[in-house]
Amino acid sequence: MNDKEKQETAAVTTSPYASDALAEGAVDAVVIGGGAAGLNGALILARSRRSVVVIDSGSPRNAPAEAVHGLLALDGTPPSELLRRGREQVRQYGGHVIHGQVVSAEPAAPSADGDLRFTVTLADGRHLTARRILVATGVKDVLPEVPGLAQHWGHSVVHCPYCHGWEVRDEPIGILATGPASVGPALLFRQLTEDLTYFTNETDLDEDTRTRFAARGIRVIDTPVTEVVSDEDGALAGVLLADGQVVARRVLGVVPRMQARTKGLEGLNLPVQDLPTGRTFASGTDGTTEVPGVWVAGNVTDPAAQVGASAAAGALAGIDINKKLAVADTDAALQPHLHW
């Protein structure tokens, strides 16, 4: 086993928090992903007296960030604290939260009354049987391969003006373009600073957009960026261009390529959708999918959703799952009365 494999194994087996015992028998719902969407979906279900198990790998997308912003009454809360409170509240109503990595999730033989069943398998070999599944695994941010960029991710390298904008206001900000999707954020970051530079970084920028940028005082640099430079204290200091020039910047805005976390979910055959910023699972109203019995919520289907929107999506999915389970329960109760 190489070093990378050892680290991945340790991440799966080492729990950052107390993990509940695995439930026995079929549970009403398994929630795959313990972020805002997954925990809020689980909360709705647990408060409806549904047996629910959350499987959480312990690797939230916003872990590098110091605080969650734009969330009413909880603005400034560290992501880890928000999730800790969420897990406690799910448990308060009888839900279970298990630290683990899902390696497979697939349909199983239906119950005797014809209700849906799924089998969820964890990396340690344990299994769960679920009547319904909510996928809330989120996305992985794939940054441009520019040396020095990743080490500042979530601090001086940011992706969202609403999540981080106030904290970087009035700083010299640079936008490191990754494609057409970088133009919109540039206009939004311009609201936060008068010193904004757009690095096209070998991506196309049409003349109309250049004219609009010029009207707002946004400087455009077409020379490719070769490195992100730090100062003596390790803080972001600027970017090094291919011609040797260093452009001083304290903050970089980057639109990463966002990839839905799909590992272990292949057996569900969920439909995907290609968006300008990445590939995610496709969903309908309330997180429904084309696969009966499976819902999706949060960034795994809507990569632009902030914490509040992801939590709301999880709640809507939880409500719909509970409705469908109530119908299934009624159908099962009715069956004995249909036989003479």
Short mmCIF file of C-alpha atoms in Angstrom, two decimals:
data_model
loop_
_atom_site.label_atom_id
_atom_site.label_comp_id
_atom_site.label_asym_id
_atom_site.label_seq_id
_atom_site.Cartn_x
_atom_site.Cartn_y
_atom_site.Cartn_z
CA MET A 1 0.00 0.00 0.00
CA ASN A 2 1.49 3.36 -1.04
CA ASP A 3 1.31 6.59 1.01
CA LYS A 4 -1.75 7.90 -0.81
CA GLU A 5 -3.66 4.65 -0.25
CA LYS A 6 -2.70 4.70 3.44
CA GLN A 7 -4.01 8.26 3.77
CA GLU A 8 -7.28 7.36 2.04
CA THR A 9 -7.72 4.32 4.29
CA ALA A 10 -7.05 6.40 7.39
CA ALA A 11 -9.62 8.95 6.23
CA VAL A 12 -12.23 6.21 5.94
CA THR A 13 -11.49 4.48 9.24
CA THR A 14 -10.68 7.47 11.47
CA SER A 15 -13.80 9.24 12.69
CA PRO A 16 -13.63 12.97 13.46
CA TYR A 17 -16.64 12.57 15.75
CA ALA A 18 -18.58 9.87 17.63
CA SER A 19 -20.25 7.46 15.22
CA ASP A 20 -23.55 5.78 16.05
CA ALA A 21 -24.14 2.04 15.94
CA LEU A 22 -25.45 0.71 12.66
CA ALA A 23 -29.21 0.20 12.61
CA GLU A 24 -30.51 -3.34 12.16
CA GLY A 25 -33.15 -4.27 9.63
CA ALA A 26 -34.53 -2.03 6.92
CA VAL A 27 -34.59 1.69 7.67
CA ASP A 28 -36.95 4.16 6.08
CA ALA A 29 -34.15 6.24 4.57
CA VAL A 30 -30.40 6.26 4.19
CA VAL A 31 -28.91 9.69 3.57
CA ILE A 32 -25.55 9.53 1.82
CA GLY A 33 -23.68 12.71 2.73
CA GLY A 34 -23.64 14.58 6.03
CA GLY A 35 -23.47 18.20 4.90
CA ALA A 36 -26.20 20.84 5.13
CA ALA A 37 -28.46 19.15 2.55
CA GLY A 38 -28.11 15.66 3.96
CA LEU A 39 -28.49 16.64 7.61
CA ASN A 40 -31.52 18.85 6.98
CA GLY A 41 -33.18 16.11 4.96
CA ALA A 42 -32.46 13.68 7.79
CA LEU A 43 -33.82 16.17 10.33
CA ILE A 44 -37.14 16.43 8.49
CA LEU A 45 -37.41 12.65 8.29
CA ALA A 46 -36.41 12.05 11.92
CA ARG A 47 -38.95 14.61 13.12
CA SER A 48 -41.55 12.69 11.10
CA ARG A 49 -40.64 9.59 13.16
CA ARG A 50 -38.91 7.96 10.22
CA SER A 51 -35.94 5.70 10.87
CA VAL A 52 -33.07 7.47 9.13
CA VAL A 53 -29.32 6.86 8.92
CA VAL A 54 -26.85 9.46 7.67
CA ILE A 55 -23.60 8.13 6.20
CA ASP A 56 -20.94 10.84 6.35
CA SER A 57 -17.38 10.53 5.04
CA GLY A 58 -16.25 13.51 7.11
CA SER A 59 -14.84 15.52 4.19
CA PRO A 60 -17.11 18.56 3.71
CA ARG A 61 -16.48 20.78 0.71
CA ASN A 62 -16.28 23.94 2.82
CA ALA A 63 -13.81 22.55 5.36
CA PRO A 64 -11.03 25.00 4.32
CA ALA A 65 -13.28 28.00 4.99
CA GLU A 66 -13.16 29.74 8.36
CA ALA A 67 -16.87 30.55 8.49
CA VAL A 68 -20.20 30.15 6.72
CA HIS A 69 -21.65 33.43 5.44
CA GLY A 70 -24.97 34.56 4.05
CA LEU A 71 -26.88 32.20 6.35
CA LEU A 72 -29.47 34.08 8.37
CA ALA A 73 -28.86 34.04 12.15
CA LEU A 74 -25.82 31.79 11.67
CA ASP A 75 -23.58 34.06 9.62
CA GLY A 76 -19.97 33.64 10.74
CA THR A 77 -20.41 30.14 12.15
CA PRO A 78 -17.45 27.82 11.45
CA PRO A 79 -18.48 25.01 9.07
CA SER A 80 -17.41 22.33 11.56
CA GLU A 81 -19.59 23.86 14.29
CA LEU A 82 -22.60 24.07 11.99
CA LEU A 83 -22.28 20.39 11.11
CA ARG A 84 -21.73 19.42 14.75
CA ARG A 85 -24.98 21.12 15.72
CA GLY A 86 -26.73 19.50 12.77
CA ARG A 87 -25.63 16.01 13.79
CA GLU A 88 -26.78 16.63 17.36
CA GLN A 89 -30.19 17.77 16.19
CA VAL A 90 -30.69 14.77 13.90
CA ARG A 91 -29.81 12.48 16.82
CA GLN A 92 -32.14 14.40 19.14
CA TYR A 93 -35.08 13.04 17.12
CA GLY A 94 -33.82 9.48 16.88
CA GLY A 95 -31.77 9.71 13.69
CA HIS A 96 -28.38 7.98 13.42
CA VAL A 97 -25.18 9.47 12.02
CA ILE A 98 -22.41 7.09 10.98
CA HIS A 99 -18.93 8.06 9.88
CA GLY A 100 -18.09 5.95 6.87
CA GLN A 101 -17.53 5.77 3.14
CA VAL A 102 -20.18 4.30 0.85
CA VAL A 103 -18.60 1.94 -1.69
CA SER A 104 -21.81 0.75 -3.28
CA ALA A 105 -25.51 1.57 -3.33
CA GLU A 106 -27.89 -0.38 -5.52
CA PRO A 107 -31.47 -1.61 -5.78
CA ALA A 108 -32.33 -4.82 -3.96
CA ALA A 109 -35.25 -7.24 -4.13
CA PRO A 110 -38.49 -5.55 -3.05
CA SER A 111 -40.18 -6.37 0.24
CA ALA A 112 -43.00 -8.91 0.51
CA ASP A 113 -45.55 -6.14 0.05
CA GLY A 114 -43.77 -4.84 -3.04
CA ASP A 115 -42.10 -1.82 -1.48
CA LEU A 116 -38.71 -0.65 -2.77
CA ARG A 117 -35.46 -1.77 -1.16
CA PHE A 118 -31.84 -0.69 -1.58
CA THR A 119 -28.58 -2.09 -0.25
CA VAL A 120 -25.89 0.34 0.88
CA THR A 121 -22.41 -1.05 1.57
CA LEU A 122 -19.68 0.74 3.53
CA ALA A 123 -15.93 0.54 3.04
CA ASP A 124 -15.57 -1.51 6.24
CA GLY A 125 -17.93 -4.17 4.86
CA ARG A 126 -21.05 -3.24 6.83
CA HIS A 127 -24.40 -3.16 5.02
CA LEU A 128 -27.66 -1.26 5.38
CA THR A 129 -31.04 -1.91 3.83
CA ALA A 130 -33.05 1.19 2.98
CA ARG A 131 -36.53 1.84 1.66
CA ARG A 132 -35.47 5.17 0.18
CA ILE A 133 -32.17 6.97 -0.47
CA LEU A 134 -31.25 10.64 -0.39
CA VAL A 135 -27.93 11.42 -2.12
CA ALA A 136 -26.32 14.59 -0.76
CA THR A 137 -22.65 13.89 -1.38
CA GLY A 138 -21.84 17.36 -2.74
CA VAL A 139 -19.14 18.19 -5.25
CA LYS A 140 -15.38 18.27 -5.45
CA ASP A 141 -13.75 21.53 -6.53
CA VAL A 142 -11.10 20.98 -9.20
CA LEU A 143 -8.77 23.98 -9.32
CA PRO A 144 -6.62 25.06 -12.27
CA GLU A 145 -3.19 23.44 -12.14
CA VAL A 146 -1.28 26.60 -11.25
CA PRO A 147 1.58 26.15 -8.74
CA GLY A 148 0.85 27.80 -5.39
CA LEU A 149 -2.89 28.18 -5.99
CA ALA A 150 -4.27 25.28 -3.97
CA GLN A 151 -2.48 26.19 -0.74
CA HIS A 152 -4.56 29.38 -0.45
CA TRP A 153 -7.90 27.74 -1.34
CA GLY A 154 -10.72 28.81 0.95
CA HIS A 155 -8.76 31.77 2.34
CA SER A 156 -7.16 34.11 -0.22
CA VAL A 157 -8.27 32.02 -3.20
CA VAL A 158 -12.07 32.12 -3.22
CA HIS A 159 -14.86 31.18 -5.59
CA CYS A 160 -17.99 32.95 -4.36
CA PRO A 161 -18.51 36.70 -3.81
CA TYR A 162 -21.44 35.96 -1.52
CA CYS A 163 -19.56 33.43 0.64
CA HIS A 164 -16.32 35.41 0.94
CA GLY A 165 -16.86 38.83 -0.63
CA TRP A 166 -17.33 41.02 2.43
CA GLU A 167 -14.19 39.60 4.02
CA VAL A 168 -12.02 40.58 1.01
CA ARG A 169 -13.62 43.96 0.27
CA ASP A 170 -11.29 46.76 -0.84
CA GLU A 171 -8.40 44.34 -1.38
CA PRO A 172 -6.51 44.15 -4.69
CA ILE A 173 -8.40 41.22 -6.24
CA GLY A 174 -7.58 39.17 -9.30
CA ILE A 175 -9.91 36.90 -11.24
CA LEU A 176 -8.10 33.87 -12.63
CA ALA A 177 -10.31 32.92 -15.56
CA THR A 178 -11.18 29.30 -16.20
CA GLY A 179 -13.64 29.98 -19.05
CA PRO A 180 -16.79 31.97 -19.90
CA ALA A 181 -18.23 31.24 -16.43
CA SER A 182 -15.59 33.56 -14.92
CA VAL A 183 -17.04 36.71 -16.49
CA GLY A 184 -20.10 36.98 -14.23
CA PRO A 185 -18.15 36.64 -10.96
CA ALA A 186 -15.73 39.34 -12.18
CA LEU A 187 -18.59 41.85 -12.32
CA LEU A 188 -19.74 40.76 -8.86
CA PHE A 189 -16.28 41.08 -7.31
CA ARG A 190 -16.01 44.54 -8.88
CA GLN A 191 -18.80 45.57 -6.51
CA LEU A 192 -16.43 44.76 -3.64
CA THR A 193 -13.26 46.50 -4.79
CA GLU A 194 -12.11 49.21 -7.17
CA ASP A 195 -8.84 47.34 -7.79
CA LEU A 196 -9.78 44.34 -9.91
CA THR A 197 -7.66 42.57 -12.53
CA TYR A 198 -8.97 39.86 -14.85
CA PHE A 199 -6.35 37.31 -15.96
CA THR A 200 -7.69 35.62 -19.09
CA ASN A 201 -5.10 32.85 -18.64
CA GLU A 202 -5.43 31.64 -22.24
CA THR A 203 -9.24 31.63 -22.19
CA ASP A 204 -11.29 33.58 -24.74
CA LEU A 205 -12.64 37.01 -23.87
CA ASP A 206 -14.70 38.72 -26.57
CA GLU A 207 -14.44 42.40 -27.45
CA ASP A 208 -17.86 43.25 -26.06
CA THR A 209 -16.88 41.89 -22.64
CA ARG A 210 -13.55 43.70 -22.78
CA THR A 211 -15.42 46.94 -23.45
CA ARG A 212 -17.76 46.31 -20.54
CA PHE A 213 -14.82 45.52 -18.26
CA ALA A 214 -13.08 48.73 -19.34
CA ALA A 215 -16.21 50.71 -18.51
CA ARG A 216 -16.07 49.35 -14.96
CA GLY A 217 -12.33 49.90 -14.60
CA ILE A 218 -11.46 46.21 -14.67
CA ARG A 219 -7.93 45.67 -15.96
CA VAL A 220 -7.47 42.72 -18.35
CA ILE A 221 -4.17 40.83 -18.63
CA ASP A 222 -3.80 38.24 -21.38
CA THR A 223 -0.30 36.99 -20.49
CA PRO A 224 -0.63 33.48 -19.01
CA VAL A 225 -0.28 33.00 -15.25
CA THR A 226 2.48 30.54 -14.34
CA GLU A 227 2.49 30.67 -10.54
CA VAL A 228 0.76 32.11 -7.49
CA VAL A 229 3.31 33.91 -5.33
CA SER A 230 3.34 34.08 -1.52
CA ASP A 231 5.09 36.58 0.74
CA GLU A 232 7.50 35.81 3.58
CA ASP A 233 4.61 35.11 5.94
CA GLY A 234 2.97 32.69 3.52
CA ALA A 235 0.15 35.04 2.54
CA LEU A 236 -0.86 35.43 -1.09
CA ALA A 237 1.18 38.24 -2.64
CA GLY A 238 0.41 38.08 -6.36
CA VAL A 239 0.74 36.10 -9.55
CA LEU A 240 3.77 35.45 -11.71
CA LEU A 241 3.17 35.83 -15.45
CA ALA A 242 4.86 33.96 -18.28
CA ASP A 243 6.86 37.08 -19.17
CA GLY A 244 8.37 37.24 -15.68
CA GLN A 245 6.21 40.09 -14.42
CA VAL A 246 4.66 39.76 -10.94
CA VAL A 247 1.24 41.37 -10.53
CA ALA A 248 0.55 42.12 -6.88
CA ARG A 249 -2.77 40.73 -5.63
CA ARG A 250 -4.01 39.85 -2.15
CA VAL A 251 -7.00 37.78 -3.29
CA LEU A 252 -7.78 35.60 -6.29
CA GLY A 253 -11.26 34.67 -7.42
CA VAL A 254 -11.47 31.35 -9.25
CA VAL A 255 -14.42 29.44 -10.68
CA PRO A 256 -13.33 25.82 -10.20
CA ARG A 257 -14.52 22.85 -12.20
CA MET A 258 -17.08 21.17 -9.94
CA GLN A 259 -17.48 17.41 -10.08
CA ALA A 260 -20.30 15.62 -8.30
CA ARG A 261 -19.06 13.08 -5.79
CA THR A 262 -20.37 9.94 -7.44
CA LYS A 263 -17.94 7.28 -6.25
CA GLY A 264 -19.81 4.25 -4.92
CA LEU A 265 -23.12 5.40 -6.39
CA GLU A 266 -22.72 3.90 -9.86
CA GLY A 267 -25.18 1.11 -9.07
CA LEU A 268 -28.03 3.59 -8.72
CA ASN A 269 -27.70 4.61 -12.40
CA LEU A 270 -28.61 8.22 -11.65
CA PRO A 271 -28.86 10.52 -14.69
CA VAL A 272 -26.27 13.28 -14.91
CA GLN A 273 -26.30 16.79 -16.35
CA ASP A 274 -23.46 18.84 -17.81
CA LEU A 275 -23.39 22.44 -16.60
CA PRO A 276 -20.98 25.26 -17.53
CA THR A 277 -19.13 24.69 -14.26
CA GLY A 278 -19.15 20.89 -14.15
CA ARG A 279 -21.10 17.65 -14.12
CA THR A 280 -23.75 16.88 -11.51
CA PHE A 281 -26.74 14.60 -10.96
CA ALA A 282 -29.95 15.70 -12.68
CA SER A 283 -32.99 16.25 -10.52
CA GLY A 284 -36.59 17.32 -10.72
CA THR A 285 -38.97 18.95 -8.26
CA ASP A 286 -38.07 18.38 -4.60
CA GLY A 287 -34.92 16.48 -5.57
CA THR A 288 -36.67 13.63 -7.36
CA THR A 289 -34.70 11.63 -9.92
CA GLU A 290 -35.61 9.26 -12.73
CA VAL A 291 -34.70 6.39 -10.41
CA PRO A 292 -37.70 5.45 -8.23
CA GLY A 293 -36.87 5.71 -4.55
CA VAL A 294 -33.80 7.93 -4.96
CA TRP A 295 -33.60 11.69 -4.35
CA VAL A 296 -30.69 14.13 -4.64
CA ALA A 297 -30.15 17.45 -2.87
CA GLY A 298 -27.56 20.17 -2.43
CA ASN A 299 -24.41 20.80 -4.46
CA VAL A 300 -24.49 17.29 -5.95
CA THR A 301 -27.29 18.57 -8.19
CA ASP A 302 -26.99 22.36 -7.79
CA PRO A 303 -23.30 23.37 -7.49
CA ALA A 304 -24.17 27.05 -7.07
CA ALA A 305 -26.27 26.47 -3.94
CA GLN A 306 -24.93 28.04 -0.76
CA VAL A 307 -25.35 26.39 2.63
CA GLY A 308 -28.83 27.81 3.18
CA ALA A 309 -30.08 26.77 -0.24
CA SER A 310 -28.58 23.31 0.16
CA ALA A 311 -30.25 22.89 3.54
CA ALA A 312 -33.56 24.01 2.07
CA ALA A 313 -33.20 21.53 -0.79
CA GLY A 314 -32.52 18.77 1.72
CA ALA A 315 -35.67 19.71 3.63
CA LEU A 316 -37.80 19.62 0.46
CA ALA A 317 -36.40 16.21 -0.44
CA GLY A 318 -37.04 14.94 3.09
CA ILE A 319 -40.64 16.12 2.93
CA ASP A 320 -41.19 14.40 -0.42
CA ILE A 321 -39.57 11.19 0.78
CA ASN A 322 -41.87 11.16 3.81
CA LYS A 323 -44.92 11.69 1.57
CA LYS A 324 -43.94 8.78 -0.66
CA LEU A 325 -43.29 6.55 2.34
CA ALA A 326 -46.70 7.45 3.79
CA VAL A 327 -48.35 6.34 0.54
CA ALA A 328 -46.32 3.11 0.52
CA ASP A 329 -47.28 2.43 4.15
CA THR A 330 -50.94 2.94 3.33
CA ASP A 331 -50.71 0.68 0.27
CA ALA A 332 -49.15 -2.05 2.41
CA ALA A 333 -51.82 -1.69 5.10
CA LEU A 334 -54.53 -1.90 2.47
CA GLN A 335 -53.33 -5.17 0.91
CA PRO A 336 -54.86 -7.59 3.46
CA HIS A 337 -58.25 -5.98 2.90
CA LEU A 338 -58.08 -6.62 -0.86
CA HIS A 339 -57.89 -10.42 -0.53
CA TRP A 340 -61.10 -12.39 -0.03
#
